[in-house]
JSON list of C-alpha atoms in Angstrom, two decimals:
[
{"chain": "Q", "resi": 198, "resn": "UNK", "atom": "CA", "xyz": [59.73, -23.86, -51.63]},
{"chain": "Q", "resi": 199, "resn": "UNK", "atom": "CA", "xyz": [58.22, -23.89, -48.15]},
{"chain": "Q", "resi": 200, "resn": "UNK", "atom": "CA", "xyz": [58.72, -26.15, -45.14]},
{"chain": "Q", "resi": 201, "resn": "UNK", "atom": "CA", "xyz": [56.27, -28.12, -43.01]},
{"chain": "Q", "resi": 202, "resn": "UNK", "atom": "CA", "xyz": [56.90, -30.18, -39.86]},
{"chain": "Q", "resi": 203, "resn": "UNK", "atom": "CA", "xyz": [54.52, -32.90, -38.65]},
{"chain": "Q", "resi": 204, "resn": "UNK", "atom": "CA", "xyz": [54.52, -35.61, -36.00]},
{"chain": "Q", "resi": 205, "resn": "UNK", "atom": "CA", "xyz": [52.00, -38.42, -36.31]},
{"chain": "Q", "resi": 206, "resn": "UNK", "atom": "CA", "xyz": [53.61, -41.31, -34.50]},
{"chain": "Q", "resi": 207, "resn": "UNK", "atom": "CA", "xyz": [56.64, -43.16, -35.74]},
{"chain": "Q", "resi": 208, "resn": "UNK", "atom": "CA", "xyz": [58.59, -41.00, -38.17]},
{"chain": "Q", "resi": 209, "resn": "UNK", "atom": "CA", "xyz": [59.28, -44.00, -40.41]},
{"chain": "Q", "resi": 210, "resn": "UNK", "atom": "CA", "xyz": [55.54, -44.14, -41.17]},
{"chain": "Q", "resi": 211, "resn": "UNK", "atom": "CA", "xyz": [55.14, -40.41, -41.61]},
{"chain": "Q", "resi": 212, "resn": "UNK", "atom": "CA", "xyz": [58.20, -40.12, -43.86]},
{"chain": "Q", "resi": 213, "resn": "UNK", "atom": "CA", "xyz": [57.03, -43.02, -46.05]},
{"chain": "Q", "resi": 214, "resn": "UNK", "atom": "CA", "xyz": [53.69, -41.35, -46.68]},
{"chain": "Q", "resi": 215, "resn": "UNK", "atom": "CA", "xyz": [54.75, -37.75, -47.30]},
{"chain": "Q", "resi": 216, "resn": "UNK", "atom": "CA", "xyz": [57.65, -38.64, -49.59]},
{"chain": "Q", "resi": 217, "resn": "UNK", "atom": "CA", "xyz": [55.12, -40.19, -52.01]},
{"chain": "Q", "resi": 218, "resn": "UNK", "atom": "CA", "xyz": [53.22, -36.93, -52.60]},
{"chain": "Q", "resi": 219, "resn": "UNK", "atom": "CA", "xyz": [53.60, -34.76, -55.70]},
{"chain": "Q", "resi": 220, "resn": "UNK", "atom": "CA", "xyz": [55.30, -31.50, -54.84]},
{"chain": "Q", "resi": 221, "resn": "UNK", "atom": "CA", "xyz": [56.94, -32.79, -51.64]},
{"chain": "Q", "resi": 222, "resn": "UNK", "atom": "CA", "xyz": [60.74, -32.85, -51.53]},
{"chain": "Q", "resi": 223, "resn": "UNK", "atom": "CA", "xyz": [63.52, -33.52, -49.04]},
{"chain": "Q", "resi": 224, "resn": "UNK", "atom": "CA", "xyz": [61.52, -35.37, -46.38]},
{"chain": "Q", "resi": 225, "resn": "UNK", "atom": "CA", "xyz": [63.74, -35.73, -43.31]},
{"chain": "Q", "resi": 226, "resn": "UNK", "atom": "CA", "xyz": [63.02, -37.58, -40.07]},
{"chain": "Q", "resi": 227, "resn": "UNK", "atom": "CA", "xyz": [63.96, -35.83, -36.87]},
{"chain": "Q", "resi": 228, "resn": "UNK", "atom": "CA", "xyz": [62.98, -34.55, -33.46]},
{"chain": "Q", "resi": 229, "resn": "UNK", "atom": "CA", "xyz": [61.31, -31.40, -32.21]},
{"chain": "Q", "resi": 230, "resn": "UNK", "atom": "CA", "xyz": [59.47, -29.99, -29.22]},
{"chain": "Q", "resi": 231, "resn": "UNK", "atom": "CA", "xyz": [61.74, -31.20, -26.46]},
{"chain": "Q", "resi": 232, "resn": "UNK", "atom": "CA", "xyz": [64.07, -29.88, -23.81]},
{"chain": "Q", "resi": 233, "resn": "UNK", "atom": "CA", "xyz": [67.55, -31.09, -24.77]},
{"chain": "Q", "resi": 234, "resn": "UNK", "atom": "CA", "xyz": [69.79, -30.03, -27.64]},
{"chain": "Q", "resi": 235, "resn": "UNK", "atom": "CA", "xyz": [70.77, -32.54, -30.33]},
{"chain": "Q", "resi": 236, "resn": "UNK", "atom": "CA", "xyz": [68.83, -35.51, -28.91]},
{"chain": "Q", "resi": 237, "resn": "UNK", "atom": "CA", "xyz": [69.59, -39.03, -30.06]},
{"chain": "Q", "resi": 238, "resn": "UNK", "atom": "CA", "xyz": [67.08, -41.65, -31.14]},
{"chain": "Q", "resi": 239, "resn": "UNK", "atom": "CA", "xyz": [67.68, -43.53, -27.90]},
{"chain": "Q", "resi": 240, "resn": "UNK", "atom": "CA", "xyz": [67.01, -40.39, -25.80]},
{"chain": "Q", "resi": 241, "resn": "UNK", "atom": "CA", "xyz": [63.83, -39.58, -27.71]},
{"chain": "Q", "resi": 242, "resn": "UNK", "atom": "CA", "xyz": [62.57, -43.19, -27.56]},
{"chain": "Q", "resi": 243, "resn": "UNK", "atom": "CA", "xyz": [63.02, -43.15, -23.79]},
{"chain": "Q", "resi": 244, "resn": "UNK", "atom": "CA", "xyz": [60.30, -40.49, -23.61]},
{"chain": "Q", "resi": 245, "resn": "UNK", "atom": "CA", "xyz": [62.45, -38.43, -21.26]},
{"chain": "Q", "resi": 246, "resn": "UNK", "atom": "CA", "xyz": [63.67, -35.75, -23.72]},
{"chain": "Q", "resi": 247, "resn": "UNK", "atom": "CA", "xyz": [60.22, -34.33, -24.44]},
{"chain": "Q", "resi": 248, "resn": "UNK", "atom": "CA", "xyz": [60.82, -34.43, -28.18]},
{"chain": "Q", "resi": 249, "resn": "UNK", "atom": "CA", "xyz": [58.38, -35.84, -30.70]},
{"chain": "Q", "resi": 250, "resn": "UNK", "atom": "CA", "xyz": [59.41, -37.96, -33.64]},
{"chain": "Q", "resi": 251, "resn": "UNK", "atom": "CA", "xyz": [58.63, -35.71, -36.60]},
{"chain": "Q", "resi": 252, "resn": "UNK", "atom": "CA", "xyz": [59.31, -35.25, -40.26]},
{"chain": "Q", "resi": 253, "resn": "UNK", "atom": "CA", "xyz": [60.28, -31.99, -41.87]},
{"chain": "Q", "resi": 254, "resn": "UNK", "atom": "CA", "xyz": [59.68, -31.58, -45.55]},
{"chain": "Q", "resi": 255, "resn": "UNK", "atom": "CA", "xyz": [60.06, -29.04, -48.27]},
{"chain": "Q", "resi": 256, "resn": "UNK", "atom": "CA", "xyz": [57.13, -28.58, -50.61]},
{"chain": "Q", "resi": 257, "resn": "UNK", "atom": "CA", "xyz": [56.23, -26.57, -53.65]},
{"chain": "Q", "resi": 258, "resn": "UNK", "atom": "CA", "xyz": [52.99, -24.73, -52.84]},
{"chain": "Q", "resi": 259, "resn": "UNK", "atom": "CA", "xyz": [52.32, -24.40, -56.59]},
{"chain": "Q", "resi": 260, "resn": "UNK", "atom": "CA", "xyz": [51.98, -28.22, -56.72]},
{"chain": "Q", "resi": 261, "resn": "UNK", "atom": "CA", "xyz": [50.63, -29.12, -53.28]},
{"chain": "Q", "resi": 262, "resn": "UNK", "atom": "CA", "xyz": [49.21, -26.67, -50.76]},
{"chain": "Q", "resi": 263, "resn": "UNK", "atom": "CA", "xyz": [49.77, -26.61, -47.02]},
{"chain": "Q", "resi": 264, "resn": "UNK", "atom": "CA", "xyz": [46.03, -27.29, -46.67]},
{"chain": "Q", "resi": 265, "resn": "UNK", "atom": "CA", "xyz": [46.50, -30.48, -48.71]},
{"chain": "Q", "resi": 266, "resn": "UNK", "atom": "CA", "xyz": [49.42, -31.49, -46.49]},
{"chain": "Q", "resi": 267, "resn": "UNK", "atom": "CA", "xyz": [47.23, -30.95, -43.42]},
{"chain": "Q", "resi": 268, "resn": "UNK", "atom": "CA", "xyz": [44.52, -33.12, -44.94]},
{"chain": "Q", "resi": 269, "resn": "UNK", "atom": "CA", "xyz": [47.01, -35.93, -45.53]},
{"chain": "Q", "resi": 270, "resn": "UNK", "atom": "CA", "xyz": [48.40, -35.47, -42.01]},
{"chain": "Q", "resi": 271, "resn": "UNK", "atom": "CA", "xyz": [45.02, -35.72, -40.29]},
{"chain": "Q", "resi": 272, "resn": "UNK", "atom": "CA", "xyz": [43.60, -38.51, -42.44]},
{"chain": "Q", "resi": 273, "resn": "UNK", "atom": "CA", "xyz": [46.59, -40.86, -42.09]},
{"chain": "Q", "resi": 274, "resn": "UNK", "atom": "CA", "xyz": [46.77, -41.15, -38.30]},
{"chain": "Q", "resi": 275, "resn": "UNK", "atom": "CA", "xyz": [44.47, -41.05, -35.27]},
{"chain": "Q", "resi": 276, "resn": "UNK", "atom": "CA", "xyz": [44.56, -37.48, -33.90]},
{"chain": "Q", "resi": 277, "resn": "UNK", "atom": "CA", "xyz": [42.38, -38.43, -30.92]},
{"chain": "Q", "resi": 278, "resn": "UNK", "atom": "CA", "xyz": [44.85, -40.62, -29.05]},
{"chain": "Q", "resi": 279, "resn": "UNK", "atom": "CA", "xyz": [47.11, -38.72, -26.67]},
{"chain": "Q", "resi": 280, "resn": "UNK", "atom": "CA", "xyz": [50.75, -39.77, -26.89]},
{"chain": "Q", "resi": 281, "resn": "UNK", "atom": "CA", "xyz": [49.97, -42.90, -28.87]},
{"chain": "Q", "resi": 282, "resn": "UNK", "atom": "CA", "xyz": [49.73, -44.26, -32.39]},
{"chain": "Q", "resi": 283, "resn": "UNK", "atom": "CA", "xyz": [48.87, -47.95, -32.48]},
{"chain": "Q", "resi": 284, "resn": "UNK", "atom": "CA", "xyz": [51.39, -49.88, -30.41]},
{"chain": "Q", "resi": 285, "resn": "UNK", "atom": "CA", "xyz": [53.77, -46.90, -30.26]},
{"chain": "Q", "resi": 286, "resn": "UNK", "atom": "CA", "xyz": [53.16, -45.28, -26.86]},
{"chain": "Q", "resi": 287, "resn": "UNK", "atom": "CA", "xyz": [54.77, -42.21, -25.33]},
{"chain": "Q", "resi": 288, "resn": "UNK", "atom": "CA", "xyz": [54.92, -38.45, -25.80]},
{"chain": "Q", "resi": 289, "resn": "UNK", "atom": "CA", "xyz": [57.49, -38.97, -28.56]},
{"chain": "Q", "resi": 290, "resn": "UNK", "atom": "CA", "xyz": [54.63, -40.38, -30.69]},
{"chain": "Q", "resi": 291, "resn": "UNK", "atom": "CA", "xyz": [52.23, -37.50, -30.09]},
{"chain": "Q", "resi": 292, "resn": "UNK", "atom": "CA", "xyz": [50.16, -35.93, -32.84]},
{"chain": "Q", "resi": 293, "resn": "UNK", "atom": "CA", "xyz": [51.67, -32.50, -33.50]},
{"chain": "Q", "resi": 294, "resn": "UNK", "atom": "CA", "xyz": [51.86, -29.76, -36.10]},
{"chain": "Q", "resi": 295, "resn": "UNK", "atom": "CA", "xyz": [54.92, -27.55, -35.68]},
{"chain": "Q", "resi": 296, "resn": "UNK", "atom": "CA", "xyz": [54.10, -24.45, -37.68]},
{"chain": "Q", "resi": 297, "resn": "UNK", "atom": "CA", "xyz": [56.71, -22.31, -39.42]},
{"chain": "Q", "resi": 298, "resn": "UNK", "atom": "CA", "xyz": [54.65, -19.10, -39.71]},
{"chain": "Q", "resi": 299, "resn": "UNK", "atom": "CA", "xyz": [51.34, -17.53, -38.70]},
{"chain": "Q", "resi": 300, "resn": "UNK", "atom": "CA", "xyz": [49.56, -18.69, -41.86]},
{"chain": "Q", "resi": 301, "resn": "UNK", "atom": "CA", "xyz": [50.43, -22.33, -41.11]},
{"chain": "Q", "resi": 302, "resn": "UNK", "atom": "CA", "xyz": [49.25, -21.83, -37.52]},
{"chain": "Q", "resi": 303, "resn": "UNK", "atom": "CA", "xyz": [45.91, -20.39, -38.64]},
{"chain": "Q", "resi": 304, "resn": "UNK", "atom": "CA", "xyz": [45.36, -23.13, -41.23]},
{"chain": "Q", "resi": 305, "resn": "UNK", "atom": "CA", "xyz": [46.23, -25.89, -38.75]},
{"chain": "Q", "resi": 306, "resn": "UNK", "atom": "CA", "xyz": [43.96, -24.45, -36.05]},
{"chain": "Q", "resi": 307, "resn": "UNK", "atom": "CA", "xyz": [41.10, -24.00, -38.53]},
{"chain": "Q", "resi": 308, "resn": "UNK", "atom": "CA", "xyz": [41.42, -27.58, -39.78]},
{"chain": "Q", "resi": 309, "resn": "UNK", "atom": "CA", "xyz": [41.57, -28.92, -36.22]},
{"chain": "Q", "resi": 310, "resn": "UNK", "atom": "CA", "xyz": [38.45, -26.93, -35.31]},
{"chain": "Q", "resi": 311, "resn": "UNK", "atom": "CA", "xyz": [36.67, -28.25, -38.40]},
{"chain": "Q", "resi": 312, "resn": "UNK", "atom": "CA", "xyz": [37.47, -31.82, -37.36]},
{"chain": "Q", "resi": 313, "resn": "UNK", "atom": "CA", "xyz": [36.47, -31.20, -33.74]},
{"chain": "Q", "resi": 314, "resn": "UNK", "atom": "CA", "xyz": [33.05, -29.89, -34.78]},
{"chain": "Q", "resi": 315, "resn": "UNK", "atom": "CA", "xyz": [32.39, -32.67, -37.30]},
{"chain": "Q", "resi": 316, "resn": "UNK", "atom": "CA", "xyz": [31.10, -36.14, -36.57]},
{"chain": "Q", "resi": 317, "resn": "UNK", "atom": "CA", "xyz": [34.21, -37.80, -38.03]},
{"chain": "Q", "resi": 318, "resn": "UNK", "atom": "CA", "xyz": [35.77, -38.73, -34.67]},
{"chain": "Q", "resi": 319, "resn": "UNK", "atom": "CA", "xyz": [33.99, -39.85, -31.50]},
{"chain": "Q", "resi": 320, "resn": "UNK", "atom": "CA", "xyz": [36.70, -38.32, -29.32]},
{"chain": "Q", "resi": 321, "resn": "UNK", "atom": "CA", "xyz": [38.20, -34.82, -29.33]},
{"chain": "Q", "resi": 322, "resn": "UNK", "atom": "CA", "xyz": [41.25, -34.04, -31.44]},
{"chain": "Q", "resi": 323, "resn": "UNK", "atom": "CA", "xyz": [44.34, -33.89, -29.19]},
{"chain": "Q", "resi": 324, "resn": "UNK", "atom": "CA", "xyz": [46.80, -32.75, -31.87]},
{"chain": "Q", "resi": 325, "resn": "UNK", "atom": "CA", "xyz": [49.25, -30.21, -30.47]},
{"chain": "Q", "resi": 326, "resn": "UNK", "atom": "CA", "xyz": [49.77, -27.10, -32.62]},
{"chain": "Q", "resi": 327, "resn": "UNK", "atom": "CA", "xyz": [53.00, -25.35, -31.62]},
{"chain": "Q", "resi": 328, "resn": "UNK", "atom": "CA", "xyz": [55.59, -23.06, -33.17]},
{"chain": "Q", "resi": 329, "resn": "UNK", "atom": "CA", "xyz": [58.65, -24.80, -34.55]},
{"chain": "Q", "resi": 330, "resn": "UNK", "atom": "CA", "xyz": [61.56, -23.77, -32.39]},
{"chain": "Q", "resi": 331, "resn": "UNK", "atom": "CA", "xyz": [64.23, -26.24, -33.47]},
{"chain": "Q", "resi": 332, "resn": "UNK", "atom": "CA", "xyz": [64.29, -29.26, -35.74]},
{"chain": "Q", "resi": 333, "resn": "UNK", "atom": "CA", "xyz": [67.02, -31.81, -35.05]},
{"chain": "Q", "resi": 334, "resn": "UNK", "atom": "CA", "xyz": [67.63, -34.22, -37.95]},
{"chain": "Q", "resi": 335, "resn": "UNK", "atom": "CA", "xyz": [67.58, -37.88, -36.92]},
{"chain": "Q", "resi": 336, "resn": "UNK", "atom": "CA", "xyz": [70.58, -40.11, -37.37]},
{"chain": "Q", "resi": 337, "resn": "UNK", "atom": "CA", "xyz": [71.30, -41.00, -41.01]},
{"chain": "Q", "resi": 338, "resn": "UNK", "atom": "CA", "xyz": [70.18, -44.65, -40.58]},
{"chain": "Q", "resi": 339, "resn": "UNK", "atom": "CA", "xyz": [66.58, -43.33, -40.28]},
{"chain": "Q", "resi": 340, "resn": "UNK", "atom": "CA", "xyz": [66.69, -41.67, -43.71]},
{"chain": "Q", "resi": 341, "resn": "UNK", "atom": "CA", "xyz": [64.38, -43.27, -46.27]},
{"chain": "Q", "resi": 342, "resn": "UNK", "atom": "CA", "xyz": [63.81, -46.03, -43.73]},
{"chain": "Q", "resi": 343, "resn": "UNK", "atom": "CA", "xyz": [60.74, -47.73, -45.15]},
{"chain": "Q", "resi": 344, "resn": "UNK", "atom": "CA", "xyz": [62.03, -47.72, -48.72]},
{"chain": "Q", "resi": 345, "resn": "UNK", "atom": "CA", "xyz": [65.30, -49.28, -47.57]},
{"chain": "Q", "resi": 346, "resn": "UNK", "atom": "CA", "xyz": [63.76, -51.75, -45.09]},
{"chain": "Q", "resi": 347, "resn": "UNK", "atom": "CA", "xyz": [60.29, -52.61, -46.39]},
{"chain": "Q", "resi": 348, "resn": "UNK", "atom": "CA", "xyz": [60.68, -56.33, -45.59]},
{"chain": "Q", "resi": 349, "resn": "UNK", "atom": "CA", "xyz": [61.61, -55.64, -41.97]},
{"chain": "Q", "resi": 350, "resn": "UNK", "atom": "CA", "xyz": [58.66, -56.80, -39.75]},
{"chain": "Q", "resi": 351, "resn": "UNK", "atom": "CA", "xyz": [57.76, -53.34, -38.37]},
{"chain": "Q", "resi": 352, "resn": "UNK", "atom": "CA", "xyz": [57.71, -51.92, -41.88]},
{"chain": "Q", "resi": 353, "resn": "UNK", "atom": "CA", "xyz": [55.72, -54.82, -43.30]},
{"chain": "Q", "resi": 354, "resn": "UNK", "atom": "CA", "xyz": [53.08, -54.83, -40.56]},
{"chain": "Q", "resi": 355, "resn": "UNK", "atom": "CA", "xyz": [52.87, -51.17, -39.51]},
{"chain": "Q", "resi": 356, "resn": "UNK", "atom": "CA", "xyz": [54.22, -48.88, -42.23]},
{"chain": "Q", "resi": 357, "resn": "UNK", "atom": "CA", "xyz": [53.00, -50.77, -45.30]},
{"chain": "Q", "resi": 358, "resn": "UNK", "atom": "CA", "xyz": [49.28, -50.61, -44.33]},
{"chain": "Q", "resi": 359, "resn": "UNK", "atom": "CA", "xyz": [49.58, -46.85, -43.80]},
{"chain": "Q", "resi": 360, "resn": "UNK", "atom": "CA", "xyz": [51.19, -46.42, -47.21]},
{"chain": "Q", "resi": 361, "resn": "UNK", "atom": "CA", "xyz": [48.41, -48.55, -48.73]},
{"chain": "Q", "resi": 362, "resn": "UNK", "atom": "CA", "xyz": [45.80, -46.33, -47.04]},
{"chain": "Q", "resi": 363, "resn": "UNK", "atom": "CA", "xyz": [47.54, -43.24, -48.41]},
{"chain": "Q", "resi": 364, "resn": "UNK", "atom": "CA", "xyz": [47.52, -44.70, -51.92]},
{"chain": "Q", "resi": 365, "resn": "UNK", "atom": "CA", "xyz": [43.80, -45.47, -51.66]},
{"chain": "Q", "resi": 366, "resn": "UNK", "atom": "CA", "xyz": [42.67, -42.12, -50.22]},
{"chain": "Q", "resi": 367, "resn": "UNK", "atom": "CA", "xyz": [45.09, -39.78, -51.97]},
{"chain": "Q", "resi": 368, "resn": "UNK", "atom": "CA", "xyz": [45.76, -41.43, -55.35]},
{"chain": "Q", "resi": 369, "resn": "UNK", "atom": "CA", "xyz": [45.37, -38.07, -57.09]},
{"chain": "Q", "resi": 370, "resn": "UNK", "atom": "CA", "xyz": [48.17, -36.52, -54.98]},
{"chain": "Q", "resi": 371, "resn": "UNK", "atom": "CA", "xyz": [50.78, -39.25, -55.48]},
{"chain": "Q", "resi": 372, "resn": "UNK", "atom": "CA", "xyz": [54.01, -38.68, -57.36]}
]
């Protein structure tokens, strides 16, 4: 098993997508990339802690590769908007890959370069690629959030369309 850590806006959305992939296990929402130790949801949402909302997952590279995870990451959010995903605004919602080793760094940088030199996006990719220093798990009420709260308005109007997009684009990778 290997680990991957991604931030692509609200961690409820990101968790809901990655936990549906074959070969992905133990998806956990949390915080990374900030200044303070053991931040709370309230501190991160304030935008003052410097942390991003992220998910950390374990995956079996025999079933799904890190390259495949990167493809899902970049195709399920807008990597050209700085510190924003939809109505979620602030550095806590930034697009970020926190790599766990040099191979992940190289693969993330290569994929980002490929996107930047393609005609897929009109604007440059602003995704941060940084080493993972510390991952702080989010409070337990964020675990499996979408699956437990799918009728909640945010989930119904923001998370559900992203999950539907995932199912359409990556049907072959779903568990």
